[in-house]
Amino acid sequence: QTPPQSAASILPGCTPVRVLGQGSFGTVVLVRERATGALFAAKIMSKALLVEERQVANVVTERRVLREAGASSHPFVVKCYAGFQTPHAVVLVLEYLPGGDMYDLLKQHGCLEESQARFYIAEILAGLQELHRHRFVYRDLELENILIDQRGHIRLTDFGLSGKVSSSAWHDRTVFD
């Protein structure tokens, strides 16, 4: 799929390669940084749609999760290299994971063997533990939000529906959205 022309103007140091995915509020575009040749996934969201659909808080939450939990370069949480906005868009520059997502993996290969399922479940749990360590509750765990890197390891992504636990006290589990 051809990337939108806006990707080139939003990321002038990058060349759009192709569209990786289309969501309700924007597009994820594979871009190549001209100076280094490095590949990134640019999540470009329309501000007008975000405001119209009352999703601005979700984008703020996603950026907060990526800044706090993704900053530690945890092996099972997607890395965010930059987040910024233009007059018409909000952009998150994320690591590119060429293995696709868990949905595509299962569609292509069918059921997992028990040892494979244990492997992926252990990595998902480790990613969830990292989010919990930063007091985030991940409420959008689905096959499409489990990305796979070039070596077959997972990364959790799409944190817009996450919440922050207000207190570290074991008896207070109030979540702020």
Coordinates of N, CA and C in Angstrom, one line a residue:
Q1 N 0.8 -1.2 0.0 CA 0.0 0.0 0.0 C 0.9 1.2 0.0
T2 N 0.5 2.2 -0.8 CA 1.3 3.4 -0.9 C 1.2 4.3 0.3
P3 N 2.3 4.8 0.9 CA 2.2 5.7 2.0 C 1.5 7.0 1.7
P4 N 0.9 7.7 2.6 CA 0.3 9.0 2.3 C 1.4 10.0 2.1
Q5 N 1.1 11.0 1.2 CA 2.1 12.0 1.0 C 2.4 12.8 2.2
S6 N 1.5 12.9 3.2 CA 1.7 13.7 4.4 C 2.9 13.1 5.2
A7 N 3.2 11.8 5.0 CA 4.3 11.2 5.8 C 5.6 11.9 5.4
A8 N 5.8 12.2 4.2 CA 7.1 12.8 3.7 C 7.2 14.3 4.3
S9 N 6.1 15.0 4.4 CA 6.2 16.4 4.9 C 6.3 16.4 6.4
I10 N 5.7 15.4 7.1 CA 5.7 15.3 8.5 C 7.1 14.9 9.0
L11 N 7.7 14.0 8.3 CA 9.1 13.5 8.6 C 10.0 13.8 7.5
P12 N 10.4 15.0 7.4 CA 11.2 15.4 6.2 C 12.6 14.7 6.1
G13 N 13.1 14.2 7.2 CA 14.4 13.5 7.1 C 14.2 12.0 6.7
C14 N 13.0 11.6 6.4 CA 12.7 10.2 6.1 C 12.0 10.0 4.8
T15 N 12.1 8.9 4.2 CA 11.4 8.5 3.0 C 10.4 7.5 3.4
P16 N 9.1 7.8 3.1 CA 8.0 6.8 3.3 C 8.2 5.6 2.4
V17 N 8.1 4.3 3.0 CA 8.3 3.1 2.2 C 7.0 2.5 1.9
R18 N 6.2 2.2 2.9 CA 4.9 1.6 2.7 C 4.0 1.7 3.9
V19 N 2.7 1.5 3.7 CA 1.8 1.6 4.9 C 1.9 0.2 5.5
L20 N 2.1 0.2 6.9 CA 2.1 -1.0 7.6 C 0.7 -1.4 8.2
G21 N -0.1 -0.4 8.5 CA -1.4 -0.6 9.0 C -2.2 0.7 9.0
Q22 N -3.5 0.5 9.1 CA -4.5 1.6 9.1 C -5.4 1.4 10.3
G23 N -5.5 2.4 11.1 CA -6.4 2.4 12.3 C -7.5 3.4 12.1
S24 N -8.3 3.4 13.2 CA -9.4 4.3 13.2 C -9.0 5.8 13.1
F25 N -7.9 6.1 13.7 CA -7.5 7.6 13.8 C -6.3 7.9 13.0
G26 N -5.7 7.0 12.3 CA -4.5 7.3 11.6 C -3.9 6.1 10.9
T27 N -2.6 6.3 10.5 CA -1.9 5.3 9.7 C -0.5 5.0 10.3
V28 N -0.1 3.8 10.2 CA 1.3 3.5 10.6 C 2.1 3.2 9.3
V29 N 3.1 4.1 9.1 CA 3.9 4.1 7.9 C 5.3 3.6 8.2
L30 N 5.8 2.7 7.4 CA 7.2 2.3 7.4 C 8.0 3.4 6.8
V31 N 9.0 4.0 7.5 CA 9.8 5.1 6.9 C 11.3 4.7 7.1
R32 N 12.1 5.2 6.1 CA 13.5 5.0 6.2 C 14.2 6.4 6.4
E33 N 15.0 6.4 7.5 CA 15.7 7.7 7.8 C 16.8 7.8 6.7
R34 N 16.8 8.9 6.0 CA 17.8 9.1 4.9 C 19.2 9.1 5.4
A35 N 19.5 9.7 6.5 CA 20.9 9.8 7.0 C 21.5 8.5 7.3
T36 N 20.7 7.6 7.9 CA 21.3 6.4 8.4 C 20.8 5.1 7.7
G37 N 19.7 5.2 7.0 CA 19.0 4.1 6.4 C 18.2 3.2 7.4
A38 N 18.1 3.7 8.6 CA 17.4 2.9 9.6 C 15.9 3.0 9.3
L39 N 15.2 1.9 9.6 CA 13.7 1.8 9.4 C 13.0 2.1 10.8
F40 N 11.9 2.8 10.6 CA 11.0 3.1 11.8 C 9.6 2.9 11.4
A41 N 8.7 2.7 12.4 CA 7.3 2.7 12.1 C 6.7 4.0 12.7
A42 N 6.2 4.9 11.8 CA 5.7 6.2 12.2 C 4.2 6.1 12.3
K43 N 3.6 6.2 13.5 CA 2.2 6.2 13.7 C 1.7 7.6 13.6
I44 N 1.0 7.9 12.6 CA 0.5 9.3 12.3 C -1.0 9.4 12.5
M45 N -1.4 10.2 13.5 CA -2.8 10.2 13.8 C -3.3 11.6 13.5
S46 N -4.5 11.7 13.0 CA -5.2 12.9 12.6 C -5.7 13.6 13.9
K47 N -5.2 14.8 14.2 CA -5.7 15.6 15.3 C -7.2 15.8 15.3
A48 N -7.7 16.1 14.1 CA -9.2 16.4 13.9 C -10.0 15.2 14.3
L49 N -9.6 14.0 13.8 CA -10.3 12.8 14.2 C -10.2 12.4 15.7
L50 N -9.0 12.7 16.2 CA -8.8 12.4 17.7 C -9.7 13.3 18.5
V51 N -9.8 14.6 18.1 CA -10.7 15.5 18.9 C -12.2 15.1 18.6
E52 N -12.5 14.8 17.4 CA -13.9 14.5 17.0 C -14.4 13.2 17.8
E53 N -13.5 12.3 17.9 CA -13.9 11.0 18.5 C -13.5 11.0 20.0
R54 N -13.1 12.1 20.5 CA -12.8 12.2 22.0 C -11.7 11.2 22.4
Q55 N -10.6 11.1 21.6 CA -9.6 10.2 21.8 C -8.2 10.8 22.2
V56 N -8.3 12.1 22.5 CA -7.0 12.8 22.8 C -6.4 12.3 24.1
A57 N -7.2 12.0 25.1 CA -6.7 11.5 26.3 C -6.0 10.1 26.1
N58 N -6.5 9.3 25.2 CA -5.9 8.0 24.9 C -4.5 8.2 24.3
V59 N -4.3 9.2 23.4 CA -3.0 9.4 22.8 C -2.0 9.9 23.9
V60 N -2.5 10.8 24.8 CA -1.7 11.3 25.9 C -1.3 10.1 26.8
T61 N -2.2 9.2 27.1 CA -1.9 8.0 27.9 C -0.9 7.1 27.1
E62 N -1.1 6.9 25.9 CA -0.1 6.1 25.1 C 1.3 6.6 25.2
R63 N 1.4 7.9 25.0 CA 2.7 8.6 25.0 C 3.3 8.5 26.4
R64 N 2.5 8.6 27.4 CA 3.0 8.5 28.8 C 3.6 7.1 29.1
V65 N 2.8 6.1 28.6 CA 3.3 4.7 28.8 C 4.6 4.5 28.1
L66 N 4.7 5.0 26.8 CA 5.9 4.8 26.1 C 7.1 5.6 26.7
R67 N 6.8 6.7 27.2 CA 7.9 7.5 27.9 C 8.4 6.9 29.1
E68 N 7.4 6.3 29.9 CA 7.8 5.8 31.2 C 8.3 4.3 31.1
A69 N 7.4 3.5 30.6 CA 7.7 2.0 30.5 C 8.6 1.7 29.3
G70 N 8.5 2.4 28.2 CA 9.2 2.1 27.0 C 10.6 2.7 27.0
A71 N 10.9 3.7 27.9 CA 12.2 4.3 28.0 C 13.3 3.4 28.5
S72 N 12.9 2.4 29.2 CA 13.9 1.5 29.8 C 14.4 0.5 28.8
S73 N 13.9 0.6 27.5 CA 14.3 -0.4 26.5 C 14.1 -1.8 26.9
H74 N 12.9 -2.1 27.5 CA 12.6 -3.4 27.9 C 12.4 -4.3 26.6
P75 N 12.9 -5.5 26.7 CA 12.9 -6.3 25.5 C 11.5 -6.7 25.0
F76 N 10.4 -6.5 25.8 CA 9.1 -6.9 25.4 C 8.1 -5.8 25.3
V77 N 8.5 -4.6 25.3 CA 7.7 -3.4 25.2 C 8.3 -2.6 24.0
V78 N 7.4 -2.2 23.1 CA 7.9 -1.5 21.9 C 8.6 -0.2 22.3
K79 N 9.6 0.1 21.6 CA 10.4 1.3 21.9 C 9.8 2.5 21.1
C80 N 9.8 3.7 21.7 CA 9.4 4.9 21.1 C 10.6 5.8 21.0
Y81 N 11.0 6.2 19.8 CA 12.1 7.1 19.6 C 11.8 8.6 19.7
A82 N 10.5 8.9 19.3 CA 10.1 10.3 19.3 C 8.6 10.4 19.3
G83 N 8.1 11.5 19.9 CA 6.7 11.8 19.8 C 6.6 13.3 19.6
F84 N 5.8 13.7 18.7 CA 5.6 15.1 18.4 C 4.3 15.4 17.7
Q85 N 4.0 16.7 17.6 CA 2.8 17.0 16.9 C 3.0 18.1 15.9
T86 N 2.2 18.1 14.8 CA 2.2 19.2 13.8 C 0.8 19.9 14.0
P87 N 0.6 20.9 13.2 CA -0.8 21.5 13.3 C -1.9 20.5 13.0
H88 N -1.7 19.4 12.2 CA -2.7 18.5 11.9 C -2.6 17.1 12.3
A89 N -1.5 16.7 12.9 CA -1.2 15.3 13.3 C -0.4 15.2 14.6
V90 N -0.6 14.0 15.2 CA 0.2 13.6 16.3 C 1.0 12.4 15.8
V91 N 2.3 12.4 16.0 CA 3.2 11.4 15.4 C 4.0 10.7 16.5
L92 N 4.0 9.4 16.5 CA 4.9 8.6 17.4 C 5.8 7.8 16.4
V93 N 7.1 8.0 16.7 CA 8.1 7.2 15.9 C 8.5 6.0 16.7
L94 N 8.2 4.9 16.3 CA 8.4 3.6 17.0 C 9.4 2.7 16.3
E95 N 9.9 1.7 17.0 CA 10.8 0.8 16.4 C 9.9 0.0 15.4
Y96 N 10.6 -0.4 14.3 CA 10.0 -1.2 13.3 C 10.2 -2.7 13.6
L97 N 9.2 -3.4 13.6 CA 9.3 -4.9 13.9 C 8.8 -5.7 12.7
P98 N 9.7 -6.2 12.0 CA 9.4 -6.8 10.7 C 8.7 -8.1 10.7
G99 N 8.5 -8.7 11.9 CA 7.8 -10.0 12.0 C 6.3 -10.0 12.0
G100 N 5.7 -8.8 11.9 CA 4.3 -8.6 11.8 C 3.7 -8.8 13.3
D101 N 2.5 -9.3 13.3 CA 1.9 -9.4 14.7 C 1.4 -10.9 14.9
M102 N 1.0 -11.1 16.1 CA 0.6 -12.5 16.5 C -0.6 -13.0 15.7
Y103 N -1.5 -12.1 15.3 CA -2.6 -12.5 14.5 C -2.1 -13.1 13.2
D104 N -1.2 -12.4 12.5 CA -0.7 -12.9 11.2 C 0.1 -14.2 11.4
L105 N 0.9 -14.3 12.5 CA 1.6 -15.5 12.7 C 0.7 -16.7 12.8
L106 N -0.4 -16.5 13.6 CA -1.3 -17.7 13.8 C -2.0 -18.0 12.5
K107 N -2.4 -16.9 11.8 CA -3.1 -17.1 10.5 C -2.2 -17.9 9.5
Q108 N -0.9 -17.6 9.5 CA 0.0 -18.2 8.6 C 0.4 -19.6 9.0
H109 N 0.6 -19.9 10.3 CA 1.1 -21.2 10.8 C 0.1 -22.0 11.5
G110 N -1.1 -21.5 11.8 CA -2.1 -22.3 12.5 C -1.7 -22.3 14.0
C111 N -2.2 -23.4 14.6 CA -2.0 -23.5 16.1 C -0.5 -23.6 16.4
L112 N -0.2 -23.1 17.6 CA 1.2 -23.2 18.1 C 1.4 -24.5 18.8
E113 N 2.6 -25.0 18.8 CA 2.9 -26.2 19.7 C 2.9 -25.7 21.1
E114 N 2.8 -26.6 22.0 CA 2.8 -26.2 23.5 C 4.0 -25.4 23.9
S115 N 5.2 -25.9 23.4 CA 6.5 -25.2 23.7 C 6.5 -23.8 23.2
Q116 N 6.0 -23.6 22.0 CA 5.9 -22.3 21.4 C 5.0 -21.4 22.1
A117 N 3.8 -21.9 22.5 CA 2.8 -21.1 23.3 C 3.5 -20.7 24.6
R118 N 4.2 -21.6 25.3 CA 4.8 -21.2 26.6 C 5.8 -20.1 26.4
F119 N 6.6 -20.2 25.3 CA 7.6 -19.2 25.0 C 6.9 -17.8 24.8
Y120 N 5.9 -17.7 24.0 CA 5.2 -16.4 23.8 C 4.5 -15.9 25.0
I121 N 3.9 -16.8 25.8 CA 3.2 -16.4 27.0 C 4.2 -15.9 28.0
A122 N 5.3 -16.5 28.1 CA 6.3 -16.0 29.1 C 6.8 -14.6 28.7
E123 N 7.0 -14.4 27.4 CA 7.4 -13.0 27.0 C 6.3 -12.0 27.2
I124 N 5.1 -12.4 26.9 CA 3.9 -11.5 27.2 C 3.9 -11.1 28.6
L125 N 4.0 -12.1 29.5 CA 4.0 -11.9 30.9 C 5.1 -11.0 31.4
A126 N 6.3 -11.2 30.8 CA 7.4 -10.3 31.2 C 7.1 -8.9 30.7
G127 N 6.5 -8.7 29.6 CA 6.1 -7.3 29.1 C 5.1 -6.7 30.1
L128 N 4.1 -7.5 30.5 CA 3.1 -7.0 31.4 C 3.7 -6.7 32.7
Q129 N 4.6 -7.5 33.2 CA 5.3 -7.2 34.5 C 6.0 -5.8 34.4
E130 N 6.6 -5.5 33.3 CA 7.3 -4.2 33.1 C 6.3 -3.1 33.2
L131 N 5.2 -3.2 32.5 CA 4.1 -2.2 32.6 C 3.6 -2.1 34.0
H132 N 3.4 -3.2 34.7 CA 3.0 -3.1 36.1 C 4.0 -2.5 37.0
R133 N 5.3 -2.7 36.7 CA 6.3 -2.1 37.5 C 6.2 -0.6 37.5
H134 N 5.7 -0.1 36.3 CA 5.5 1.4 36.2 C 4.1 1.8 36.6
R135 N 3.4 0.8 37.2 CA 2.0 1.0 37.6 C 1.0 1.3 36.5
F136 N 1.2 0.7 35.3 CA 0.3 0.8 34.2 C -0.5 -0.5 34.1
V137 N -1.8 -0.3 33.8 CA -2.7 -1.5 33.5 C -2.9 -1.5 32.0
Y138 N -2.6 -2.6 31.4 CA -2.7 -2.7 29.9 C -4.0 -3.3 29.6
R139 N -4.9 -2.6 29.0 CA -6.3 -3.1 28.8 C -6.6 -3.4 27.3
D140 N -5.6 -3.6 26.5 CA -5.9 -3.8 25.1 C -5.0 -5.0 24.6
L141 N -4.9 -6.0 25.4 CA -4.1 -7.2 25.0 C -4.9 -8.0 24.0
E142 N -4.5 -7.9 22.7 CA -5.1 -8.7 21.6 C -4.0 -9.1 20.7
L143 N -4.3 -10.0 19.8 CA -3.3 -10.6 18.9 C -2.6 -9.5 18.0
E144 N -3.4 -8.5 17.6 CA -2.8 -7.4 16.7 C -1.9 -6.5 17.5
N145 N -1.9 -6.5 18.8 CA -1.1 -5.6 19.6 C 0.1 -6.3 20.2
I146 N 0.4 -7.5 19.7 CA 1.6 -8.3 20.1 C 2.4 -8.4 18.8
L147 N 3.4 -7.6 18.7 CA 4.2 -7.5 17.5 C 5.4 -8.5 17.7
I148 N 6.0 -8.8 16.5 CA 7.1 -9.8 16.5 C 8.3 -9.2 15.8
D149 N 9.5 -9.3 16.5 CA 10.7 -8.7 15.9 C 11.3 -9.7 14.9
Q150 N 12.5 -9.4 14.4 CA 13.2 -10.2 13.4 C 13.7 -11.5 13.9
R151 N 13.8 -11.6 15.2 CA 14.3 -12.9 15.8 C 13.2 -13.7 16.4
G152 N 11.9 -13.3 16.3 CA 10.8 -14.1 16.7 C 10.3 -13.7 18.2
H153 N 10.9 -12.7 18.7 CA 10.5 -12.2 20.1 C 9.3 -11.2 20.0
I154 N 8.5 -11.1 21.0 CA 7.4 -10.2 21.0 C 7.7 -8.8 21.6
R155 N 6.8 -7.9 21.2 CA 6.8 -6.5 21.8 C 5.3 -6.2 22.0
L156 N 4.9 -5.7 23.1 CA 3.6 -5.2 23.3 C 3.5 -3.8 22.8
T157 N 2.4 -3.4 22.2 CA 2.2 -2.1 21.6 C 0.8 -1.6 21.8
D158 N 0.5 -0.4 21.4 CA -0.8 0.2 21.5 C -1.3 0.4 22.9
F159 N -0.9 1.4 23.6 CA -1.2 1.6 25.0 C -2.2 2.7 25.2
G160 N -3.0 3.0 24.2 CA -4.0 4.1 24.4 C -5.1 3.8 25.4
L161 N -5.4 2.6 25.6 CA -6.5 2.2 26.6 C -5.9 1.9 28.0
S162 N -4.6 2.0 28.1 CA -4.0 1.7 29.4 C -4.5 2.7 30.5
G163 N -4.2 2.4 31.7 CA -4.5 3.3 32.8 C -3.4 3.2 33.8
K164 N -3.3 4.2 34.6 CA -2.2 4.3 35.6 C -2.8 4.1 37.0
V165 N -2.3 3.1 37.7 CA -2.7 2.9 39.1 C -2.3 4.0 40.0
S166 N -3.2 4.6 40.7 CA -2.9 5.8 41.4 C -2.0 5.7 42.6
S167 N -1.9 4.5 43.2 CA -1.1 4.4 44.4 C -0.3 3.1 44.3
S168 N 0.8 3.0 45.0 CA 1.6 1.8 45.0 C 1.1 0.9 46.2
A169 N 0.2 1.4 47.0 CA -0.3 0.7 48.2 C -1.1 -0.5 47.7
W170 N -0.9 -1.7 48.2 CA -1.5 -2.9 47.7 C -3.1 -2.8 47.9
H171 N -3.6 -2.1 48.8 CA -5.0 -2.0 49.0 C -5.7 -0.9 48.1
D172 N -4.9 0.0 47.5 CA -5.5 1.0 46.7 C -5.2 0.7 45.2
R173 N -6.1 0.3 44.5 CA -5.9 -0.1 43.1 C -6.8 0.8 42.2
T174 N -7.0 2.1 42.5 CA -7.7 3.0 41.7 C -6.9 3.3 40.5
V175 N -7.6 3.3 39.3 CA -6.9 3.5 38.0 C -7.3 4.8 37.4
F176 N -6.3 5.6 37.0 CA -6.6 6.9 36.4 C -6.4 6.7 34.9
D177 N -7.4 7.1 34.1 CA -7.3 7.0 32.6 C -6.9 8.3 32.0

